[in-house]
PDB file of C-alpha atoms and ligand atoms in Angstrom:
ATOM      1  CA  MET T1462      34.657  -9.038  49.369  1.00  0.00           C
ATOM      2  CA  THR T1463      37.703  -6.387  48.923  1.00  0.00           C
ATOM      3  CA  GLU T1464      37.063  -3.131  47.328  1.00  0.00           C
ATOM      4  CA  SER T1465      39.176  -4.184  44.349  1.00  0.00           C
ATOM      5  CA  GLU T1466      37.312  -7.400  43.880  1.00  0.00           C
ATOM      6  CA  SER T1467      33.878  -5.676  43.866  1.00  0.00           C
ATOM      7  CA  GLU T1468      35.137  -3.021  41.457  1.00  0.00           C
ATOM      8  CA  SER T1469      36.574  -5.752  39.088  1.00  0.00           C
ATOM      9  CA  GLU T1470      33.136  -7.444  38.931  1.00  0.00           C
ATOM     10  CA  TYR T1471      31.609  -4.275  37.608  1.00  0.00           C
ATOM     11  CA  MET T1472      34.527  -2.861  35.438  1.00  0.00           C
ATOM     12  CA  PRO T1473      36.352  -4.501  32.542  1.00  0.00           C
ATOM     13  CA  HIS T1474      39.908  -3.143  32.978  1.00  0.00           C
ATOM     14  CA  ASP T1475      41.162  -3.801  29.491  1.00  0.00           C
ATOM     15  CA  TYR T1476      40.034  -0.543  28.007  1.00  0.00           C
ATOM     16  CA  THR T1477      41.581   3.050  28.557  1.00  0.00           C
ATOM     17  CA  PRO T1478      39.976   5.646  26.319  1.00  0.00           C
ATOM     18  CA  PRO T1479      42.540   7.201  23.993  1.00  0.00           C
ATOM     19  CA  LYS T1480      43.015  11.044  24.035  1.00  0.00           C
ATOM     20  CA  VAL T1481      40.903  11.244  20.829  1.00  0.00           C
ATOM     21  CA  TRP T1482      38.036   8.936  19.984  1.00  0.00           C
ATOM     22  CA  THR T1483      38.143   7.333  16.502  1.00  0.00           C
ATOM     23  CA  TRP T1484      35.692   5.205  14.773  1.00  0.00           C
ATOM     24  CA  ASP T1485      36.143   1.569  14.927  1.00  0.00           C
ATOM     25  CA  SER T1486      33.599   0.238  12.515  1.00  0.00           C
ATOM     26  CA  GLU T1487      34.226  -3.365  13.560  1.00  0.00           C
ATOM     27  CA  SER T1488      33.242  -2.745  17.110  1.00  0.00           C
ATOM     28  CA  GLY T1489      30.603  -5.415  16.937  1.00  0.00           C
ATOM     29  CA  GLY T1490      26.921  -5.506  18.390  1.00  0.00           C
ATOM     30  CA  LYS T1491      23.753  -6.000  16.515  1.00  0.00           C
ATOM     31  CA  PHE T1492      23.594  -2.421  14.961  1.00  0.00           C
ATOM     32  CA  ALA T1493      27.272  -1.774  14.414  1.00  0.00           C
ATOM     33  CA  SER T1494      27.051  -2.099  10.651  1.00  0.00           C
ATOM     34  CA  ILE T1495      24.395   0.557  10.382  1.00  0.00           C
ATOM     35  CA  ASN T1496      25.598   3.140  12.988  1.00  0.00           C
ATOM     36  CA  ARG T1497      28.195   5.686  12.146  1.00  0.00           C
ATOM     37  CA  PRO T1498      29.307   8.958  13.748  1.00  0.00           C
ATOM     38  CA  THR T1499      28.369  11.278  10.861  1.00  0.00           C
ATOM     39  CA  ALA T1500      24.975  12.521   9.464  1.00  0.00           C
ATOM     40  CA  GLY T1501      23.729  13.091   6.053  1.00  0.00           C
ATOM     41  CA  PRO T1502      22.941  10.697   3.009  1.00  0.00           C
ATOM     42  CA  THR T1503      25.144   7.906   1.968  1.00  0.00           C
ATOM     43  CA  HIS T1504      23.391   7.263  -1.415  1.00  0.00           C
ATOM     44  CA  GLU T1505      20.982   8.819  -3.883  1.00  0.00           C
ATOM     45  CA  LYS T1506      17.482   7.288  -3.499  1.00  0.00           C
ATOM     46  CA  LYS T1507      14.178   8.875  -4.128  1.00  0.00           C
ATOM     47  CA  LEU T1508      11.299   8.002  -1.843  1.00  0.00           C
ATOM     48  CA  PRO T1509       8.213   6.156  -3.414  1.00  0.00           C
ATOM     49  CA  LEU T1510       5.069   8.256  -3.560  1.00  0.00           C
ATOM     50  CA  GLY T1511       1.464   6.894  -3.294  1.00  0.00           C
ATOM     51  CA  LYS T1512      -1.910   8.141  -3.802  1.00  0.00           C
ATOM     52  CA  HIS T1513      -2.895   9.293  -0.447  1.00  0.00           C
ATOM     53  CA  PRO T1514      -2.226  12.737   1.256  1.00  0.00           C
ATOM     54  CA  HIS T1515      -0.142  11.061   4.093  1.00  0.00           C
ATOM     55  CA  GLN T1516       2.982   9.309   2.965  1.00  0.00           C
ATOM     56  CA  LEU T1517       4.765   7.451   5.858  1.00  0.00           C
ATOM     57  CA  TYR T1518       8.175   5.987   5.658  1.00  0.00           C
ATOM     58  CA  SER T1519       8.761   3.525   8.435  1.00  0.00           C
ATOM     59  CA  LEU T1520       9.108   0.095  10.155  1.00  0.00           C
ATOM     60  CA  ALA T1521       7.162  -1.616  12.831  1.00  0.00           C
ATOM     61  CA  THR T1522       9.572  -1.015  15.840  1.00  0.00           C
ATOM     62  CA  PRO T1523       7.871   0.716  18.930  1.00  0.00           C
ATOM     63  CA  ASN T1524       8.554   4.210  17.474  1.00  0.00           C
ATOM     64  CA  GLY T1525       7.113   3.244  14.173  1.00  0.00           C
ATOM     65  CA  VAL T1526       4.065   1.363  15.680  1.00  0.00           C
ATOM     66  CA  LYS T1527       2.879   4.719  17.598  1.00  0.00           C
ATOM     67  CA  VAL T1528       2.293   6.313  14.226  1.00  0.00           C
ATOM     68  CA  THR T1529       0.608   3.399  12.339  1.00  0.00           C
ATOM     69  CA  VAL T1530      -1.622   2.897  15.486  1.00  0.00           C
ATOM     70  CA  MET T1531      -2.598   6.534  15.405  1.00  0.00           C
ATOM     71  CA  PHE T1532      -3.575   6.388  11.656  1.00  0.00           C
ATOM     72  CA  GLU T1533      -5.537   3.211  12.278  1.00  0.00           C
ATOM     73  CA  GLU T1534      -7.244   4.724  15.163  1.00  0.00           C
ATOM     74  CA  LEU T1535      -8.136   7.700  13.224  1.00  0.00           C
ATOM     75  CA  LEU T1536      -9.562   5.807  10.291  1.00  0.00           C
ATOM     76  CA  ALA T1537     -11.463   3.525  12.813  1.00  0.00           C
ATOM     77  CA  ARG T1538     -13.017   6.788  14.325  1.00  0.00           C
ATOM     78  CA  GLY T1539     -14.307   7.648  10.847  1.00  0.00           C
ATOM     79  CA  PHE T1540     -11.682  10.202   9.653  1.00  0.00           C
ATOM     80  CA  ALA T1541     -11.600   9.069   5.994  1.00  0.00           C
ATOM     81  CA  ASP T1542      -8.910  11.928   5.227  1.00  0.00           C
ATOM     82  CA  ALA T1543      -6.428  10.116   7.504  1.00  0.00           C
ATOM     83  CA  GLU T1544      -5.857   7.690   4.568  1.00  0.00           C
ATOM     84  CA  TYR T1545      -2.121   6.843   4.297  1.00  0.00           C
ATOM     85  CA  ASP T1546       0.450   4.978   2.462  1.00  0.00           C
ATOM     86  CA  ALA T1547       3.022   3.227   4.485  1.00  0.00           C
ATOM     87  CA  TRP T1548       6.240   2.480   2.844  1.00  0.00           C
ATOM     88  CA  LEU T1549       8.829   0.130   4.399  1.00  0.00           C
ATOM     89  CA  VAL T1550      12.159   1.581   5.520  1.00  0.00           C
ATOM     90  CA  ASP T1551      14.737  -1.252   6.093  1.00  0.00           C
ATOM     91  CA  ILE T1552      17.058   0.323   8.632  1.00  0.00           C
ATOM     92  CA  SER T1553      19.244  -2.657   8.739  1.00  0.00           C
ATOM     93  CA  GLU T1554      19.922  -2.111   4.951  1.00  0.00           C
ATOM     94  CA  GLY T1555      20.595   1.587   5.525  1.00  0.00           C
ATOM     95  CA  ASP T1556      17.468   2.912   3.712  1.00  0.00           C
ATOM     96  CA  GLN T1557      17.494   5.722   6.385  1.00  0.00           C
ATOM     97  CA  PHE T1558      20.463   7.223   4.827  1.00  0.00           C
ATOM     98  CA  GLY T1559      19.051   7.410   1.323  1.00  0.00           C
ATOM     99  CA  SER T1560      18.897  11.048   0.014  1.00  0.00           C
ATOM    100  CA  GLY T1561      15.157  11.188  -0.169  1.00  0.00           C
ATOM    101  CA  PHE T1562      14.676  10.082   3.375  1.00  0.00           C
ATOM    102  CA  VAL T1563      17.392  12.442   4.730  1.00  0.00           C
ATOM    103  CA  GLU T1564      15.556  15.316   3.023  1.00  0.00           C
ATOM    104  CA  ILE T1565      12.426  14.586   5.119  1.00  0.00           C
ATOM    105  CA  ASN T1566      14.390  13.420   8.359  1.00  0.00           C
ATOM    106  CA  PRO T1567      17.890  14.726   8.617  1.00  0.00           C
ATOM    107  CA  ASN T1568      18.330  12.584  11.681  1.00  0.00           C
ATOM    108  CA  SER T1569      18.011   9.398   9.559  1.00  0.00           C
ATOM    109  CA  LYS T1570      15.534   7.511  11.933  1.00  0.00           C
ATOM    110  CA  ILE T1571      12.048   6.051  11.290  1.00  0.00           C
ATOM    111  CA  PRO T1572       9.383   7.077  11.474  1.00  0.00           C
ATOM    112  CA  ALA T1573       9.142  10.067   9.077  1.00  0.00           C
ATOM    113  CA  MET T1574       6.283  11.326   6.777  1.00  0.00           C
ATOM    114  CA  VAL T1575       5.170  13.915   4.374  1.00  0.00           C
ATOM    115  CA  ASP T1576       1.739  15.493   4.540  1.00  0.00           C
ATOM    116  CA  HIS T1577       0.968  16.350   0.923  1.00  0.00           C
ATOM    117  CA  SER T1578      -2.605  18.001   1.834  1.00  0.00           C
ATOM    118  CA  THR T1579      -0.899  21.209   2.862  1.00  0.00           C
ATOM    119  CA  GLU T1580       0.653  23.622   0.154  1.00  0.00           C
ATOM    120  CA  PRO T1581       3.632  23.354   0.191  1.00  0.00           C
ATOM    121  CA  SER T1582       3.736  19.833   1.642  1.00  0.00           C
ATOM    122  CA  THR T1583       4.720  19.404   5.321  1.00  0.00           C
ATOM    123  CA  ARG T1584       7.580  17.181   6.362  1.00  0.00           C
ATOM    124  CA  LEU T1585       7.422  15.382   9.723  1.00  0.00           C
ATOM    125  CA  PHE T1586       9.971  13.525  11.867  1.00  0.00           C
ATOM    126  CA  GLU T1587      10.160  12.370  15.610  1.00  0.00           C
ATOM    127  CA  SER T1588       7.213  10.122  16.532  1.00  0.00           C
ATOM    128  CA  GLY T1589       6.011  12.479  19.253  1.00  0.00           C
ATOM    129  CA  ALA T1590       5.782  15.414  16.844  1.00  0.00           C
ATOM    130  CA  ILE T1591       3.892  13.356  14.270  1.00  0.00           C
ATOM    131  CA  LEU T1592       1.360  12.061  17.040  1.00  0.00           C
ATOM    132  CA  LEU T1593       0.726  15.693  18.085  1.00  0.00           C
ATOM    133  CA  TYR T1594       0.510  16.940  14.476  1.00  0.00           C
ATOM    134  CA  LEU T1595      -2.137  14.398  13.463  1.00  0.00           C
ATOM    135  CA  ALA T1596      -4.008  14.795  16.819  1.00  0.00           C
ATOM    136  CA  GLU T1597      -4.176  18.672  16.174  1.00  0.00           C
ATOM    137  CA  LYS T1598      -5.011  18.074  12.448  1.00  0.00           C
ATOM    138  CA  PHE T1599      -7.930  15.773  13.145  1.00  0.00           C
ATOM    139  CA  ASP T1600      -8.835  17.143  16.622  1.00  0.00           C
ATOM    140  CA  ALA T1601      -8.786  13.676  17.872  1.00  0.00           C
ATOM    141  CA  PHE T1602      -6.897  11.726  20.734  1.00  0.00           C
ATOM    142  CA  LEU T1603      -5.931  14.939  22.290  1.00  0.00           C
ATOM    143  CA  PRO T1604      -8.239  16.210  25.004  1.00  0.00           C
ATOM    144  CA  ASN T1605      -9.487  19.705  24.604  1.00  0.00           C
ATOM    145  CA  ASP T1606      -9.961  20.409  28.400  1.00  0.00           C
ATOM    146  CA  HIS T1607      -6.980  22.381  29.539  1.00  0.00           C
ATOM    147  CA  HIS T1608      -5.854  20.115  32.476  1.00  0.00           C
ATOM    148  CA  ALA T1609      -6.405  16.783  30.618  1.00  0.00           C
ATOM    149  CA  ARG T1610      -4.634  18.229  27.406  1.00  0.00           C
ATOM    150  CA  THR T1611      -1.671  19.486  29.396  1.00  0.00           C
ATOM    151  CA  GLU T1612      -1.523  16.085  31.305  1.00  0.00           C
ATOM    152  CA  CYS T1613      -1.592  14.280  27.839  1.00  0.00           C
ATOM    153  CA  LEU T1614       1.381  16.415  26.635  1.00  0.00           C
ATOM    154  CA  ASN T1615       3.164  15.770  29.870  1.00  0.00           C
ATOM    155  CA  TRP T1616       3.073  12.046  29.481  1.00  0.00           C
ATOM    156  CA  LEU T1617       3.697  12.170  25.577  1.00  0.00           C
ATOM    157  CA  PHE T1618       6.973  14.187  26.298  1.00  0.00           C
ATOM    158  CA  TRP T1619       7.763  11.897  29.285  1.00  0.00           C
ATOM    159  CA  GLN T1620       7.852   8.911  26.879  1.00  0.00           C
ATOM    160  CA  MET T1621      10.089  10.735  24.284  1.00  0.00           C
ATOM    161  CA  GLY T1622      12.524  11.413  26.974  1.00  0.00           C
ATOM    162  CA  ALA T1623      12.220   8.059  28.841  1.00  0.00           C
ATOM    163  CA  ALA T1624      12.255   5.543  26.170  1.00  0.00           C
ATOM    164  CA  PRO T1625      15.908   5.945  25.044  1.00  0.00           C
ATOM    165  CA  TYR T1626      16.877   4.785  28.563  1.00  0.00           C
ATOM    166  CA  LEU T1627      14.682   1.622  27.937  1.00  0.00           C
ATOM    167  CA  GLY T1628      15.593   0.963  24.299  1.00  0.00           C
ATOM    168  CA  GLY T1629      19.062   2.648  23.853  1.00  0.00           C
ATOM    169  CA  GLY T1630      20.085   1.792  27.433  1.00  0.00           C
ATOM    170  CA  PHE T1631      18.340  -1.379  28.817  1.00  0.00           C
ATOM    171  CA  GLY T1632      17.338  -3.032  25.601  1.00  0.00           C
ATOM    172  CA  HIS T1633      20.780  -2.405  23.998  1.00  0.00           C
ATOM    173  CA  PHE T1634      22.929  -3.752  26.840  1.00  0.00           C
ATOM    174  CA  TYR T1635      20.699  -6.602  27.877  1.00  0.00           C
ATOM    175  CA  ALA T1636      19.821  -7.854  24.251  1.00  0.00           C
ATOM    176  CA  TYR T1637      22.251  -6.432  21.679  1.00  0.00           C
ATOM    177  CA  ALA T1638      25.573  -5.700  23.132  1.00  0.00           C
ATOM    178  CA  PRO T1639      28.235  -8.100  21.948  1.00  0.00           C
ATOM    179  CA  GLU T1640      28.729  -9.138  25.635  1.00  0.00           C
ATOM    180  CA  PRO T1641      26.820  -8.677  28.801  1.00  0.00           C
ATOM    181  CA  ILE T1642      28.364  -5.909  30.961  1.00  0.00           C
ATOM    182  CA  LYS T1643      27.054  -6.118  34.433  1.00  0.00           C
ATOM    183  CA  TYR T1644      27.452  -2.367  35.273  1.00  0.00           C
ATOM    184  CA  CYS T1645      25.591  -1.328  32.167  1.00  0.00           C
ATOM    185  CA  ILE T1646      22.761  -3.864  32.672  1.00  0.00           C
ATOM    186  CA  ASP T1647      22.313  -3.034  36.311  1.00  0.00           C
ATOM    187  CA  ARG T1648      22.423   0.707  35.608  1.00  0.00           C
ATOM    188  CA  PHE T1649      19.703   0.487  32.980  1.00  0.00           C
ATOM    189  CA  THR T1650      17.592  -2.186  34.454  1.00  0.00           C
ATOM    190  CA  MET T1651      17.178  -0.097  37.610  1.00  0.00           C
ATOM    191  CA  GLU T1652      16.063   2.840  35.438  1.00  0.00           C
ATOM    192  CA  ALA T1653      13.675   0.512  33.340  1.00  0.00           C
ATOM    193  CA  LYS T1654      12.074  -0.835  36.524  1.00  0.00           C
ATOM    194  CA  ARG T1655      11.791   2.692  38.046  1.00  0.00           C
ATOM    195  CA  GLN T1656       9.906   3.808  34.835  1.00  0.00           C
ATOM    196  CA  LEU T1657       7.593   0.811  34.879  1.00  0.00           C
ATOM    197  CA  ASP T1658       6.807   1.700  38.627  1.00  0.00           C
ATOM    198  CA  VAL T1659       6.025   5.377  37.613  1.00  0.00           C
ATOM    199  CA  LEU T1660       3.495   4.018  35.197  1.00  0.00           C
ATOM    200  CA  ASP T1661       1.992   1.431  37.456  1.00  0.00           C
ATOM    201  CA  ARG T1662       1.582   3.926  40.266  1.00  0.00           C
ATOM    202  CA  HIS T1663      -0.016   6.548  37.952  1.00  0.00           C
ATOM    203  CA  LEU T1664      -2.392   3.917  36.245  1.00  0.00           C
ATOM    204  CA  ALA T1665      -3.491   2.778  39.680  1.00  0.00           C
ATOM    205  CA  HIS T1666      -5.994   5.582  39.774  1.00  0.00           C
ATOM    206  CA  ARG T1667      -6.679   6.313  36.102  1.00  0.00           C
ATOM    207  CA  GLU T1668      -8.112   4.282  33.333  1.00  0.00           C
ATOM    208  CA  TYR T1669      -5.694   5.932  30.808  1.00  0.00           C
ATOM    209  CA  MET T1670      -2.521   8.050  31.067  1.00  0.00           C
ATOM    210  CA  ALA T1671      -4.355  11.364  30.892  1.00  0.00           C
ATOM    211  CA  GLY T1672      -7.591  10.306  32.714  1.00  0.00           C
ATOM    212  CA  GLY T1673     -10.679   8.657  31.276  1.00  0.00           C
ATOM    213  CA  ASP T1674      -9.915   9.015  27.619  1.00  0.00           C
ATOM    214  CA  TYR T1675      -7.571   7.137  25.451  1.00  0.00           C
ATOM    215  CA  THR T1676      -5.062   9.686  23.929  1.00  0.00           C
ATOM    216  CA  ILE T1677      -1.827   9.986  22.007  1.00  0.00           C
ATOM    217  CA  ALA T1678      -0.076   9.700  25.201  1.00  0.00           C
ATOM    218  CA  ASP T1679      -1.462   6.087  25.555  1.00  0.00           C
ATOM    219  CA  MET T1680      -0.512   5.148  22.051  1.00  0.00           C
ATOM    220  CA  ALA T1681       3.141   6.572  22.530  1.00  0.00           C
ATOM    221  CA  ILE T1682       3.736   4.932  25.917  1.00  0.00           C
ATOM    222  CA  TRP T1683       1.961   1.509  24.985  1.00  0.00           C
ATOM    223  CA  ALA T1684       4.276   1.054  22.056  1.00  0.00           C
ATOM    224  CA  TRP T1685       7.354   0.742  24.305  1.00  0.00           C
ATOM    225  CA  TYR T1686       6.092   0.085  27.878  1.00  0.00           C
ATOM    226  CA  GLY T1687       2.884  -1.753  27.069  1.00  0.00           C
ATOM    227  CA  GLN T1688       4.629  -4.113  24.780  1.00  0.00           C
ATOM    228  CA  LEU T1689       7.457  -4.575  27.235  1.00  0.00           C
ATOM    229  CA  ALA T1690       4.769  -5.466  29.881  1.00  0.00           C
ATOM    230  CA  LEU T1691       3.167  -7.937  27.449  1.00  0.00           C
ATOM    231  CA  GLY T1692       6.519  -9.700  26.960  1.00  0.00           C
ATOM    232  CA  ARG T1693       7.285  -8.486  23.370  1.00  0.00           C
ATOM    233  CA  LEU T1694      10.428  -6.605  23.819  1.00  0.00           C
ATOM    234  CA  TYR T1695      13.959  -7.841  24.551  1.00  0.00           C
ATOM    235  CA  ASP T1696      12.763 -11.275  25.878  1.00  0.00           C
ATOM    236  CA  ALA T1697      12.965  -9.572  29.116  1.00  0.00           C
ATOM    237  CA  ALA T1698       9.589 -10.175  30.707  1.00  0.00           C
ATOM    238  CA  GLU T1699      10.844 -12.548  33.487  1.00  0.00           C
ATOM    239  CA  PHE T1700      14.216 -10.643  33.983  1.00  0.00           C
ATOM    240  CA  LEU T1701      12.080  -7.372  34.702  1.00  0.00           C
ATOM    241  CA  GLN T1702       9.242  -9.242  36.309  1.00  0.00           C
ATOM    242  CA  VAL T1703       6.823  -7.394  34.303  1.00  0.00           C
ATOM    243  CA  ASP T1704       3.824  -9.407  35.806  1.00  0.00           C
ATOM    244  CA  THR T1705       4.300  -7.582  39.089  1.00  0.00           C
ATOM    245  CA  TYR T1706       3.092  -4.264  37.677  1.00  0.00           C
ATOM    246  CA  GLU T1707      -0.635  -4.933  37.952  1.00  0.00           C
ATOM    247  CA  ASN T1708      -2.117  -1.744  36.915  1.00  0.00           C
ATOM    248  CA  LEU T1709       0.295  -1.505  33.835  1.00  0.00           C
ATOM    249  CA  GLN T1710      -0.705  -4.938  32.984  1.00  0.00           C
ATOM    250  CA  ARG T1711      -4.465  -4.027  33.105  1.00  0.00           C
ATOM    251  CA  TRP T1712      -3.827  -0.989  30.795  1.00  0.00           C
ATOM    252  CA  SER T1713      -1.490  -2.879  28.461  1.00  0.00           C
ATOM    253  CA  LYS T1714      -4.113  -5.548  27.805  1.00  0.00           C
ATOM    254  CA  ALA T1715      -6.987  -3.204  27.407  1.00  0.00           C
ATOM    255  CA  ILE T1716      -5.031  -1.336  24.675  1.00  0.00           C
ATOM    256  CA  ASP T1717      -3.758  -4.375  23.111  1.00  0.00           C
ATOM    257  CA  GLU T1718      -7.443  -5.436  22.476  1.00  0.00           C
ATOM    258  CA  ARG T1719      -8.227  -2.542  20.244  1.00  0.00           C
ATOM    259  CA  PRO T1720      -8.676  -3.777  16.563  1.00  0.00           C
ATOM    260  CA  ALA T1721      -6.886  -0.496  15.391  1.00  0.00           C
ATOM    261  CA  VAL T1722      -3.875  -1.426  17.632  1.00  0.00           C
ATOM    262  CA  LEU T1723      -3.537  -4.847  16.090  1.00  0.00           C
ATOM    263  CA  ARG T1724      -3.620  -3.322  12.551  1.00  0.00           C
ATOM    264  CA  GLY T1725      -1.163  -0.660  13.534  1.00  0.00           C
ATOM    265  CA  ARG T1726       1.263  -3.349  14.656  1.00  0.00           C
ATOM    266  CA  MET T1727       1.178  -5.022  11.498  1.00  0.00           C
ATOM    267  CA  VAL T1728       2.031  -2.262   9.199  1.00  0.00           C
ATOM    268  CA  ASN T1729       5.441  -2.072   8.011  1.00  0.00           C
ATOM    269  CA  ARG T1730       6.484  -5.339   9.886  1.00  0.00           C
ATOM    270  CA  PRO T1731       8.824  -7.480   7.862  1.00  0.00           C
ATOM    271  CA  PHE T1732       9.754  -9.621  10.942  1.00  0.00           C
ATOM    272  CA  GLY T1733       8.371 -12.055  13.369  1.00  0.00           C
ATOM    273  CA  ASP T1734       5.119 -14.114  12.870  1.00  0.00           C
ATOM    274  CA  PRO T1735       4.423 -14.085   9.143  1.00  0.00           C
ATOM    275  CA  ALA T1736       0.658 -13.619   9.870  1.00  0.00           C
ATOM    276  CA  MET T1737       1.369 -10.350  11.557  1.00  0.00           C
ATOM    277  CA  GLN T1738       3.230  -8.940   8.715  1.00  0.00           C
ATOM    278  CA  LEU T1739       1.955  -6.365   6.311  1.00  0.00           C
ATOM    279  CA  HIS T1740       5.146  -4.861   4.579  1.00  0.00           C
ATOM    280  CA  GLU T1741       3.524  -2.066   3.039  1.00  0.00           C
ATOM    281  CA  ARG T1742      -0.045  -0.627   3.480  1.00  0.00           C
ATOM    282  CA  HIS T1743      -1.705   1.490   0.860  1.00  0.00           C
ATOM    283  CA  ASP T1744      -5.388   0.479   1.484  1.00  0.00           C
ATOM    284  CA  ALA T1745      -7.595  -0.684   4.218  1.00  0.00           C
ATOM    285  CA  GLY T1746      -8.295  -3.728   2.117  1.00  0.00           C
ATOM    286  CA  ASP T1747      -4.583  -4.674   2.486  1.00  0.00           C
ATOM    287  CA  PHE T1748      -5.287  -6.113   5.875  1.00  0.00           C
ATOM    288  CA  GLU T1749      -7.871  -8.561   4.357  1.00  0.00           C
ATOM    289  CA  THR T1750      -5.092 -10.360   2.304  1.00  0.00           C
ATOM    290  CA  SER T1751      -2.634 -10.514   5.191  1.00  0.00           C
ATOM    291  CA  GLY T1752      -2.689 -11.100   8.919  1.00  0.00           C
ATOM    292  CA  PRO T1753      -4.660 -12.927  11.538  1.00  0.00           C
ATOM    293  CA  SER T1754      -8.437 -13.084  11.328  1.00  0.00           C
ATOM    294  CA  THR T1755     -10.044 -11.036  14.134  1.00  0.00           C
TER     295      THR T1755
HETATM  296  N1  GSH J1227      13.135   9.935  18.884  1.00  0.00           N
HETATM  297  C1  GSH J1227      12.892   9.306  17.655  1.00  0.00           C
HETATM  298  C2  GSH J1227      13.647   7.983  17.679  1.00  0.00           C
HETATM  299  C3  GSH J1227      13.451   7.290  16.439  1.00  0.00           C
HETATM  300  C4  GSH J1227      14.463   5.921  16.332  1.00  0.00           C
HETATM  301  O1  GSH J1227      15.237   5.783  17.166  1.00  0.00           O
HETATM  302  N2  GSH J1227      14.250   5.227  15.351  1.00  0.00           N
HETATM  303  C5  GSH J1227      15.106   4.020  15.093  1.00  0.00           C
HETATM  304  C6  GSH J1227      14.172   2.697  15.058  1.00  0.00           C
HETATM  305  S1  GSH J1227      13.146   2.641  16.420  1.00  0.00           S
HETATM  306  C7  GSH J1227      15.831   4.115  13.856  1.00  0.00           C
HETATM  307  O2  GSH J1227      15.378   4.525  12.876  1.00  0.00           O
HETATM  308  N3  GSH J1227      17.075   3.719  13.832  1.00  0.00           N
HETATM  309  C8  GSH J1227      17.904   3.695  12.722  1.00  0.00           C
HETATM  310  C9  GSH J1227      19.380   4.175  12.851  1.00  0.00           C
HETATM  311  O3  GSH J1227      19.717   4.337  14.166  1.00  0.00           O
HETATM  312  O4  GSH J1227      20.070   4.097  12.065  1.00  0.00           O
HETATM  313  C10 GSH J1227      11.379   9.111  17.373  1.00  0.00           C
HETATM  314  O5  GSH J1227      10.761   8.861  18.338  1.00  0.00           O
HETATM  315  O6  GSH J1227      11.043   9.097  16.289  1.00  0.00           O
END
C-alpha cells in the first residue's frame, strides 16, 4: 500500500476547515438538533417542585443513573431523609435549555438537582459532585479511612475525566455519527479498550474499586463501564469484545444484582423495555405500579 492510499483510507479529503468556523445546524448526526455553540436558556420554563427535600431533574442516561442509584442505595440503607422527587428532563426536546433548568445548571446537562433541606437551598450539577455531596451529607458510600477514601475519590474523578472519551468519543463516532469514519472509530476504540483494561487489571485484586467496600466510585464507573461490559451501551459488546475483561465482568454482574441498582436504572427512563420505565419517581411505592417483579 502506498502512503497516499493508506492516508486516504483514514482521511476524507473533501473538507478543508474555513478560516472562521460557522455553525451549520443541518450538520446531521443523532444529537445535531439539540446541540448548539452557545449557552444560556432558549425559553422560559419553571421547574416542577415536589414534596421531598431533594428535587432531581434527570434522565436515565449513564450520568443520570449514577445519581438515581445513589438515592436508591441510601434509601435501601435506611436513610429516610434521602427521599427524593425525580423529574424527567427530555434532552431530545431541549428541556435542558429551559430557564429554570439553566438556573440550577448553567451547563444545560442532566443530572441536576436542588437540596431544599439547606437554608438557602443548594443547587447541584455534575454527577460526580452530586455523588460526593450526597455521600458526605449522609456519611455513606465514601470510606472514612484515609487511604480508602482517597482511592475512592481517585476513581470517582477518573470516571469523570474518562467517560467523555467513551461517550463523546467512542459512542458518538461508533453509534451516532451520520457516517462511520475509520480514523475516529479507531482512535476512540483504542482508548475505550485501554480504559476497559485499566479497570480489568485494577479489579483483578479488589472486590470493588476502592477496596472491600462498595462506594460512589463503583456507582459512577458502573453506570458507564459496567453497563458497557453488560452489553447495554452502543450495541458494541461484540465489537469491543467486552467478555474478555473477566474481572470487569465479575464486578459488573455483582453490582447489577443489587436491588437498588435495578430501581435506580428505572427512574427517569422513558425509553427501552416498557417494564423498566418509571418516568418520574415521587415515592418508593411508584416502583410497585411499574417495572419488573424482583
Ligand atoms: N459531566 C457531566 C456530563 C453530563 C452530560 O453530558 N449529560 C448529557 C446526558 S448523559 C446531557 O444532558 N446532554 C444534553 C445536551 O448535551 O444538550 C456529568 O457527569 O454530570
